[in-house]
GROMACS .gro file of C-alpha atoms in nm:
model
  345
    1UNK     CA    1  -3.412  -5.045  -1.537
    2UNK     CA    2  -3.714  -5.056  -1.297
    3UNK     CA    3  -3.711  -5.344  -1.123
    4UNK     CA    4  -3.742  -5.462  -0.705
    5UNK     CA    5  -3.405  -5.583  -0.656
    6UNK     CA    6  -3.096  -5.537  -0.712
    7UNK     CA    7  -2.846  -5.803  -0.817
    8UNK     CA    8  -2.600  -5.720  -0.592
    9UNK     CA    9  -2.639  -5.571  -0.224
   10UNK     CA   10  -2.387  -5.280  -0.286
   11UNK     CA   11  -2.427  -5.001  -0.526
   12UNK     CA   12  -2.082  -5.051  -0.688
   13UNK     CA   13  -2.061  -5.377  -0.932
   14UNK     CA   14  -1.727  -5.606  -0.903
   15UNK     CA   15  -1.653  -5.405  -1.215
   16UNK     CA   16  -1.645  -5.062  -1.053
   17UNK     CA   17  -1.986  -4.940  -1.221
   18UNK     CA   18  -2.311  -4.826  -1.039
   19UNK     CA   19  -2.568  -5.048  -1.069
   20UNK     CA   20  -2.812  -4.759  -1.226
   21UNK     CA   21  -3.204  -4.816  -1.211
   22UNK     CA   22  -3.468  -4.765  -0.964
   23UNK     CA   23  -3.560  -5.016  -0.690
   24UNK     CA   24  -3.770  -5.102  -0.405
   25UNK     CA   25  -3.475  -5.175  -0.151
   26UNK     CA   26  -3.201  -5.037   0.045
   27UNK     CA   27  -2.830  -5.112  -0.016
   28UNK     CA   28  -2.617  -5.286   0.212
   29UNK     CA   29  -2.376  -4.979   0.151
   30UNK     CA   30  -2.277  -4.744  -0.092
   31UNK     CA   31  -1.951  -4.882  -0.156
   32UNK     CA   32  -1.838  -4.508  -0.380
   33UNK     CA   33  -1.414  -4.583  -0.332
   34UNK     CA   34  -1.506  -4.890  -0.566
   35UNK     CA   35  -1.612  -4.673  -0.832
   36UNK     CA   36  -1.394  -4.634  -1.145
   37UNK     CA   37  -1.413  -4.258  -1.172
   38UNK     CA   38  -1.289  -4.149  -1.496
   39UNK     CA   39  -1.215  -3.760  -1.608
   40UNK     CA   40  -1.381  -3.685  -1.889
   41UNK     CA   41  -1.059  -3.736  -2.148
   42UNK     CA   42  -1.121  -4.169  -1.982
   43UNK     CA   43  -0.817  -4.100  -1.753
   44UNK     CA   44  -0.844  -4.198  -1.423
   45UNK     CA   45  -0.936  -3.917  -1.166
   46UNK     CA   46  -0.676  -3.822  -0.921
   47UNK     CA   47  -0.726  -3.896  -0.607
   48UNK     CA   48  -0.794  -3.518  -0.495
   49UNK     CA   49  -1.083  -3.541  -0.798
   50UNK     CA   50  -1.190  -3.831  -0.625
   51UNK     CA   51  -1.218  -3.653  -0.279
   52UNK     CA   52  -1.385  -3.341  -0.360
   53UNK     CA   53  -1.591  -3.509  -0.639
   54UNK     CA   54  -1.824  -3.679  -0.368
   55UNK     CA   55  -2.051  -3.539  -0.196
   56UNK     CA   56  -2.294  -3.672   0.082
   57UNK     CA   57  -2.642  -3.583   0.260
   58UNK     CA   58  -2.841  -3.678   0.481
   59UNK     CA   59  -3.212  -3.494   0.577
   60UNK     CA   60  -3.457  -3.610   0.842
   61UNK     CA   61  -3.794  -3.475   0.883
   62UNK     CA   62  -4.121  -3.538   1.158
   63UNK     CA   63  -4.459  -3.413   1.064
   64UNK     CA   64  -4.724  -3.362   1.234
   65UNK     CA   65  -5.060  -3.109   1.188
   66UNK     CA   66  -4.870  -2.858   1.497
   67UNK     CA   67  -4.501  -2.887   1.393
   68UNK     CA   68  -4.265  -2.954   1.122
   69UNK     CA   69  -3.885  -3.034   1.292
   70UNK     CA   70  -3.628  -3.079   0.979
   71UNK     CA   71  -3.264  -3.165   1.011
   72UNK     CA   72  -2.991  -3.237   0.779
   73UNK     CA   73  -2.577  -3.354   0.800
   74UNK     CA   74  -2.381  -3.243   0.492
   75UNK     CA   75  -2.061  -3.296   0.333
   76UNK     CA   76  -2.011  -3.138   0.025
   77UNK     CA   77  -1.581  -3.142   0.123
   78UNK     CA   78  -1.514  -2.825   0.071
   79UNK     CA   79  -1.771  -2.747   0.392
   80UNK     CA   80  -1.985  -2.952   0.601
   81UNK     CA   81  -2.320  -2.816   0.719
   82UNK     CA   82  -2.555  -2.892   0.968
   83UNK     CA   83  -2.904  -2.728   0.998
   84UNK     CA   84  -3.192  -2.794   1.235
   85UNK     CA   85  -3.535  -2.602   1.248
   86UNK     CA   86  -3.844  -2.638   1.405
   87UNK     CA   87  -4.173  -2.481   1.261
   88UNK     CA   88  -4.494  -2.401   1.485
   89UNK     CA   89  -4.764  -2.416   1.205
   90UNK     CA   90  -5.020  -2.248   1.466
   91UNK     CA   91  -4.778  -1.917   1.550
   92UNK     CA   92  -4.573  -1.908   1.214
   93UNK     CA   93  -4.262  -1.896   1.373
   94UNK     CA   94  -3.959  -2.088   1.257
   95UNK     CA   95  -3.669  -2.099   1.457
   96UNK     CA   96  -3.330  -2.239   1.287
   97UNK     CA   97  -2.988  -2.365   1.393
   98UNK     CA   98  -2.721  -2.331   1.164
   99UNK     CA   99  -2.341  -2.475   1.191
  100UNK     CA  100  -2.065  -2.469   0.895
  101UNK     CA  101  -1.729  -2.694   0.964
  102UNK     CA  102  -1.440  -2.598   0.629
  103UNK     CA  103  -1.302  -2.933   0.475
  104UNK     CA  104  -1.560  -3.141   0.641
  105UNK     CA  105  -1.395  -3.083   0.953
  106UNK     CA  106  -1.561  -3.288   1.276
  107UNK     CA  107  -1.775  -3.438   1.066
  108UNK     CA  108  -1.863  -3.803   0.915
  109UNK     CA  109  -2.139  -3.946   0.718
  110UNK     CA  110  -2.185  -4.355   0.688
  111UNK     CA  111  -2.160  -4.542   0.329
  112UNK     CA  112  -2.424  -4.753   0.473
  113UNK     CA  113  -2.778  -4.640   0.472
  114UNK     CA  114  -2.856  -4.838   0.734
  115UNK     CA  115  -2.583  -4.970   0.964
  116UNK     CA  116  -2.285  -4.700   1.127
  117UNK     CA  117  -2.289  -4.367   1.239
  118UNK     CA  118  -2.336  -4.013   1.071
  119UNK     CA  119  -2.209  -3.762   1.275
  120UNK     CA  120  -2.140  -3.367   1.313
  121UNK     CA  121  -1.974  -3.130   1.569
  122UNK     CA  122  -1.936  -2.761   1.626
  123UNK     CA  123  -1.856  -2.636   1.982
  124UNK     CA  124  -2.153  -2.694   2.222
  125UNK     CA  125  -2.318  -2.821   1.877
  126UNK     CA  126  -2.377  -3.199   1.787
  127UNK     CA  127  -2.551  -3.401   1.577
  128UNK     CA  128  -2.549  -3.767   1.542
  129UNK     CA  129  -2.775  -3.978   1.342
  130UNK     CA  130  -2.716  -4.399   1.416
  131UNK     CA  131  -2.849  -4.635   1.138
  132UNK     CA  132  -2.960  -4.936   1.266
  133UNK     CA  133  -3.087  -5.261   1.113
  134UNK     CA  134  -3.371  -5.512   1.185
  135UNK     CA  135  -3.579  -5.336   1.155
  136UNK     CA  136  -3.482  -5.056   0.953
  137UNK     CA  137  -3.455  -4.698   1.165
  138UNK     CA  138  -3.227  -4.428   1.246
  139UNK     CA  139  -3.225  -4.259   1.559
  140UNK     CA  140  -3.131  -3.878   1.555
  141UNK     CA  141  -2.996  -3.681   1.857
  142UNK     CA  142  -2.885  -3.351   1.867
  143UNK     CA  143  -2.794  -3.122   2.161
  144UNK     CA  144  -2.740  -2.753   2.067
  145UNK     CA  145  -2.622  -2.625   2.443
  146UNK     CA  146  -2.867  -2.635   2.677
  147UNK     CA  147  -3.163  -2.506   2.426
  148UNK     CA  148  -3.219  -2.791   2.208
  149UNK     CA  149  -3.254  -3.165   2.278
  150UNK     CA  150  -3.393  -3.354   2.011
  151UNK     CA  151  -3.383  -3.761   2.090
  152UNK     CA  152  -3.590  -3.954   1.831
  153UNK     CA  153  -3.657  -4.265   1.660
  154UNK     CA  154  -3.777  -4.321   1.336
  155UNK     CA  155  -3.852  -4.727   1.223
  156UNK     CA  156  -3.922  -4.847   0.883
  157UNK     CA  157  -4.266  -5.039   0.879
  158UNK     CA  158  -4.247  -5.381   0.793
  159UNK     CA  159  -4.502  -5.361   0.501
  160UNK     CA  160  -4.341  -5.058   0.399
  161UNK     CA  161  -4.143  -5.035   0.059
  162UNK     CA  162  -3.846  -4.792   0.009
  163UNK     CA  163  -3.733  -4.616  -0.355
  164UNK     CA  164  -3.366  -4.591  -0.413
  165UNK     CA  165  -3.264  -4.447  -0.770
  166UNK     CA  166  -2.900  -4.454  -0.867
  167UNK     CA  167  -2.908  -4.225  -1.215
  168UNK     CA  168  -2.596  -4.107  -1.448
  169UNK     CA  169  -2.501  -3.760  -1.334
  170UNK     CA  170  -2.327  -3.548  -1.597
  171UNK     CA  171  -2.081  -3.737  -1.813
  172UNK     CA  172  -1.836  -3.913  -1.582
  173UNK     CA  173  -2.084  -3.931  -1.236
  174UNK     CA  174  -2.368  -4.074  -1.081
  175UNK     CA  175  -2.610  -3.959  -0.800
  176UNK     CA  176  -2.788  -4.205  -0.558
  177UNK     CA  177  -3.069  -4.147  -0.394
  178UNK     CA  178  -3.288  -4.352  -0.015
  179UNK     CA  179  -3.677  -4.209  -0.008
  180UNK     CA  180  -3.861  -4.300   0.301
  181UNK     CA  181  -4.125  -4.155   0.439
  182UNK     CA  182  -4.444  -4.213   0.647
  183UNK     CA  183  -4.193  -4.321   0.925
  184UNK     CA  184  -4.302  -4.429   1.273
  185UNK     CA  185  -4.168  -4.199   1.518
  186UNK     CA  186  -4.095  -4.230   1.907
  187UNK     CA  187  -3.907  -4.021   2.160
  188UNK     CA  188  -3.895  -3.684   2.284
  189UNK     CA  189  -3.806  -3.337   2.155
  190UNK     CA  190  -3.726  -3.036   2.450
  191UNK     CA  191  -3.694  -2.642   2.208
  192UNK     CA  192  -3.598  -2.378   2.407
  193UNK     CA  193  -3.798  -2.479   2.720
  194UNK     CA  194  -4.123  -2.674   2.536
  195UNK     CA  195  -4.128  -3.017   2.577
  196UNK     CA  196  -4.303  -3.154   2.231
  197UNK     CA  197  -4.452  -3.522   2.284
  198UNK     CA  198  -4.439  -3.714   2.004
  199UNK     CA  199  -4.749  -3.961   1.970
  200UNK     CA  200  -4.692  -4.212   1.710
  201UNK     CA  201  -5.043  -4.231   1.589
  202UNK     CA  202  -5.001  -3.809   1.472
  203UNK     CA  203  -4.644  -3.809   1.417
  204UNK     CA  204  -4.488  -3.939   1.116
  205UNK     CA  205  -4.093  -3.922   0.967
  206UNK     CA  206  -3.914  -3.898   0.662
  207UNK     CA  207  -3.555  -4.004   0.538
  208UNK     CA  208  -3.373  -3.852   0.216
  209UNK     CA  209  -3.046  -4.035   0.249
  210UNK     CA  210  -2.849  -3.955  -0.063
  211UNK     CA  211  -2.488  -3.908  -0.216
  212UNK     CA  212  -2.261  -3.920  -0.507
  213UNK     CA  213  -2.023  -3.813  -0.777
  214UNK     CA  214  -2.222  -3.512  -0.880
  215UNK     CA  215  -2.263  -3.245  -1.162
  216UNK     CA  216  -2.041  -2.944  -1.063
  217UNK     CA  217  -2.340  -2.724  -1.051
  218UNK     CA  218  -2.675  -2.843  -1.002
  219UNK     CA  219  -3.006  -2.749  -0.904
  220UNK     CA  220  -3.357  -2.908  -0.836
  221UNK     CA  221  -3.737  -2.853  -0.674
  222UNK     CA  222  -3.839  -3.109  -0.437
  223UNK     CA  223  -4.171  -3.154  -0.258
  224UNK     CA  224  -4.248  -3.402   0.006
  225UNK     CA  225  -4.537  -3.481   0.234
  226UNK     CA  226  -4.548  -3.756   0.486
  227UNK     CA  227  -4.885  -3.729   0.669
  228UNK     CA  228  -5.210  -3.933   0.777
  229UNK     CA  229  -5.553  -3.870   0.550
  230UNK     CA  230  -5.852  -3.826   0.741
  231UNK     CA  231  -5.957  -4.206   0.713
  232UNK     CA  232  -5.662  -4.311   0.834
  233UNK     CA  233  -5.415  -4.398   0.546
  234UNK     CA  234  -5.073  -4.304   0.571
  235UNK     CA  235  -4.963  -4.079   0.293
  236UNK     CA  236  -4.609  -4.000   0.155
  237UNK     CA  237  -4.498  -3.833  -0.173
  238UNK     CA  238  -4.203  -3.732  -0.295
  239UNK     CA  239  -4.126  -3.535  -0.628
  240UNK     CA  240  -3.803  -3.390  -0.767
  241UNK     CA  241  -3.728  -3.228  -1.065
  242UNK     CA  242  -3.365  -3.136  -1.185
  243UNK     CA  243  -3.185  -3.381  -1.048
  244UNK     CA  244  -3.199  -3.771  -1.034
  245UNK     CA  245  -3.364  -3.791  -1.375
  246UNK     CA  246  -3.174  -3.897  -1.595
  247UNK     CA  247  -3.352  -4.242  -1.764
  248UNK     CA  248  -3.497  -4.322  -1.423
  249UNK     CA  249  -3.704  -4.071  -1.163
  250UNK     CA  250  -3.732  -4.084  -0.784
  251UNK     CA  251  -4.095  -3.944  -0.785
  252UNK     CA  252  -4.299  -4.167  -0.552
  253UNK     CA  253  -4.656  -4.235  -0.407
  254UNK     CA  254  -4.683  -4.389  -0.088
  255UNK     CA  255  -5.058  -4.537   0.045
  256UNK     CA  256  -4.964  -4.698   0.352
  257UNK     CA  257  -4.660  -4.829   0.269
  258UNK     CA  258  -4.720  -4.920  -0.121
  259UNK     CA  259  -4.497  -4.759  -0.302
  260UNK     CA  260  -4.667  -4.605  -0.665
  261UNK     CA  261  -4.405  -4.489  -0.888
  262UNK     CA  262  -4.502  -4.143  -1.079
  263UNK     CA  263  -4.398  -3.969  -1.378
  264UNK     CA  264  -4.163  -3.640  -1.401
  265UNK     CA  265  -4.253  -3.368  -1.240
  266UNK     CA  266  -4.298  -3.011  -1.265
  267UNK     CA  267  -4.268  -2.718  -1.031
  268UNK     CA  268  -4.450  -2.330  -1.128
  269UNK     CA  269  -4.353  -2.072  -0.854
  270UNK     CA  270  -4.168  -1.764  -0.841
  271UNK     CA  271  -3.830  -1.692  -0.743
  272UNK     CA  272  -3.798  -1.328  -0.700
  273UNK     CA  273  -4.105  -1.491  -0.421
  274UNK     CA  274  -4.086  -1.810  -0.287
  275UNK     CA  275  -4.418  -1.758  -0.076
  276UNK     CA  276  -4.609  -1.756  -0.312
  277UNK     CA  277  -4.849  -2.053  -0.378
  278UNK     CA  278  -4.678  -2.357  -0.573
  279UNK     CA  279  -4.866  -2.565  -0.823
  280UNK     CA  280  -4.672  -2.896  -0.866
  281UNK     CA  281  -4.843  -3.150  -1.142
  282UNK     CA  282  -4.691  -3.448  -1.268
  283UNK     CA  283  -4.646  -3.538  -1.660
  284UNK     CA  284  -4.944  -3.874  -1.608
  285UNK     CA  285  -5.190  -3.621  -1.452
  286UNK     CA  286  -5.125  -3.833  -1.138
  287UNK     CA  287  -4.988  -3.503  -0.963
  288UNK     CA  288  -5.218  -3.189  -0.943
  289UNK     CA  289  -5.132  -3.025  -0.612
  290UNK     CA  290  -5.112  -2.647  -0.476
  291UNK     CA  291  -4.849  -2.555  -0.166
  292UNK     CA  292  -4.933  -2.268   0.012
  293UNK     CA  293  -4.592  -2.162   0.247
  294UNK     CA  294  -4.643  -2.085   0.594
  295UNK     CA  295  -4.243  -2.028   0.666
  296UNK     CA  296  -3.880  -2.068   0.488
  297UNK     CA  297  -3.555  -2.167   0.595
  298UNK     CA  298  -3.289  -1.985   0.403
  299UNK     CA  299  -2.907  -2.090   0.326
  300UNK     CA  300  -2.677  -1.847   0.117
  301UNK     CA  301  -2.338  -1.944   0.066
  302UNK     CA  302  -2.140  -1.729  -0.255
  303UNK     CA  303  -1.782  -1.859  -0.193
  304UNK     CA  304  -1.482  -1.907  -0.430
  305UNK     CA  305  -1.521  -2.274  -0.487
  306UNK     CA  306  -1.886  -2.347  -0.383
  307UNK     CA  307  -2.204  -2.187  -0.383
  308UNK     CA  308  -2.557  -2.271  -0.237
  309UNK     CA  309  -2.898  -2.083  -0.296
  310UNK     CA  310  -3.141  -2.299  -0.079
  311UNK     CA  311  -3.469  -2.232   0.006
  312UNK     CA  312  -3.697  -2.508   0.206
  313UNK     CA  313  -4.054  -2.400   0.295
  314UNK     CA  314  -4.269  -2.588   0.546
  315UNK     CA  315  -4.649  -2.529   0.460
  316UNK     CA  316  -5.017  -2.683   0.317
  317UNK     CA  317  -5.058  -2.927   0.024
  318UNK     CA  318  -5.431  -2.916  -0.121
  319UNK     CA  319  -5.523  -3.087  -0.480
  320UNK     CA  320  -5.555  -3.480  -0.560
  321UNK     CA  321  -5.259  -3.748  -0.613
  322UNK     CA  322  -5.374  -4.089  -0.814
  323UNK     CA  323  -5.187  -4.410  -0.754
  324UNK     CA  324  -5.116  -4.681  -0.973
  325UNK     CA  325  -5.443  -4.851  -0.957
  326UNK     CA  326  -5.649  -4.519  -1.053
  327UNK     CA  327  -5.741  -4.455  -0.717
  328UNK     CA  328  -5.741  -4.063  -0.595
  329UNK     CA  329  -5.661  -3.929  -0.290
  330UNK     CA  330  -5.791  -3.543  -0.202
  331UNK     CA  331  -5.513  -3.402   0.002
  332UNK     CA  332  -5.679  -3.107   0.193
  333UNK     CA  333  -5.431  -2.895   0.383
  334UNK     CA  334  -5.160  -3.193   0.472
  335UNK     CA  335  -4.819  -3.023   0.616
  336UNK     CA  336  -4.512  -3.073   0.394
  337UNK     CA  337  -4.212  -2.916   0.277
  338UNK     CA  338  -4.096  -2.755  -0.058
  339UNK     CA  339  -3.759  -2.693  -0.146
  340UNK     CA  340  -3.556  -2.459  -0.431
  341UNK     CA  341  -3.208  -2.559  -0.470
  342UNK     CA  342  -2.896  -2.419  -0.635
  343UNK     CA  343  -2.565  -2.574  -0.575
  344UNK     CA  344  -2.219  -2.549  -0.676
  345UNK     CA  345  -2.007  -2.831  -0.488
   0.00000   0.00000   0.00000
């Protein structure tokens, strides 16, 4: 159901069943090894099913009207991944950072959105993001040799009210899903010799923190903006389609903080080219937006037992989102991201 609250603080019931629905909090922890994972004959899985049936991510992104820095951990068993990239919307260049680690090797993600440690490592390679409580915020540092430094902080406001979903995934799973975004950031980024400040009053963050017993193969669209209007107001949005829809949607409208819950979603754009302009509307009119890419970062995996066709394009959003109350906001040229996803984990 929709509702604020949960009646327990961790996903998994006493009685080993997801608490499915959409809320405005964040779970103590994702408690998945409590889960009563069935095959789809009601046997119990094995615990190798159990292992590789899981999968994990987590994706930070800042935002402001010069750069767009993204970074995600991922552990999908069979690999882990790590990516970074940072995106100069005045030059057009992106410049990525790729690692892959088999079996998940040298790297951990925390069942608890917001206490432990999530962590990769390849060679001079590491990321590390710490979830910390009271307030709400992860801080992310990565050091990729001596070109990349990245040391931030990104804090929950106290007004400000997060969307988890946990929906039924396929016949025997579930996927869960943390949306934050209009973030306040502090720290300090150093790429390749520029030293990026990062004023809190222009910079803003976002936090997909997400996991779960999964369909096999899967794909979805996603579109998210976390930026300040013109007057002042803080801005988020996040849209999916494909995936975390089933009975209950993610799709979100943030106005400083206020979270405005939207209706499905749908993505036109073209495949055989991705940049090309979007147009993204929502099924209550609420949505009527056009991206225009300014870059893509590209992951291509074709592998015996998993598969990934990923696509996530940092660029403009123009066109008009309407909250809950009726009231529109024009959203003229706000950086975001865009994302086409195909994954077999």
């Amino acid at each position: 159901m929709n509702r604020n609250t949960a009646p327990y603080d961790k996903l998994i019931m006493p009685n080993g069943q997801p608490q499915y629905g959409r809320f405005q909090q964040t779970f103590s922890e994702v408690n998945h090894r409590d889960f009563e994972y069935l095959d789809p004959m009601d046997r119990p899985a094995n615990r190798l099913q159990r292992h590789f049936g899981f999968n994990q991510f987590h994706f930070i992104g800042l935002h402001s009207e010069d750069y767009t820095l993204a970074c995600a951990i991922a552990n999908v068993q069979y690999v882990a991944t790590a990516f970074i990239y940072l995106f100069d919307h005045q030059s057009g260049q992106l410049h990525p950072y790729r690692f892959i680690q088999p079996l998940g090797r040298h790297c951990q993600l925390s069942p608890r959105p917001f206490s432990g440690l999530s962590q990769f490592r390849k060679g001079a390679a590491q990321f590390r993001i710490q979830a910390l409580e009271r307030p709400n915020r992860y801080r992310l540092n990565v050091s990729i040799a001596d070109r990349v430094q990245v040391d931030v902080e990104l804090t929950q406001p106290e007004t400000f009210e997060p969307v988890t979903v946990c929906s039924r995934a396929g016949y025997n799973g579930w996927a869960f899903t943390q949306k934050h975004t209009t973030l306040t950031v502090t720290g300090h980024v150093l790429w390749q010799g520029l030293n990026i400040p990062l004023d809190g009053n222009k910079v803003t963050g976002s936090s997909d923190w997400s996991c779960g017993f999964m369909q096999r193969e899967t794909a979805w669209n996603w579109s998210s903006i976390s930026g300040i209007l013109p007057d002042g107001k803080r801005l988020g949005l996040n849209l999916a389609c494909g995936v975390n829809e089933t009975s209950f949607n993610e799709n979100t409208l943030w106005i400083d903080g206020r979270a405005h819950a939207l209706a499905p979603a749908h993505f036109e754009f073209n495949r055989k080219n991705r940049m090309e302009t979007w147009h993204i509307t929502s099924s209550d009119g609420a949505v009527d937006l056009r991206f225009n890419p300014e870059g893509c970062h590209r992951e291509k995996i074709n592998a015996l037992l998993v598969a990934s066709n990923f696509s996530q394009l940092p660029g403009k959003y123009f066109g008009t989102v309407t909250d809950n109350d009726g009231h529109s906001y024009q959203v003229q040229g706000i950086n975001g991201l865009i994302e086409d996803h195909y994954a077999k984990w």
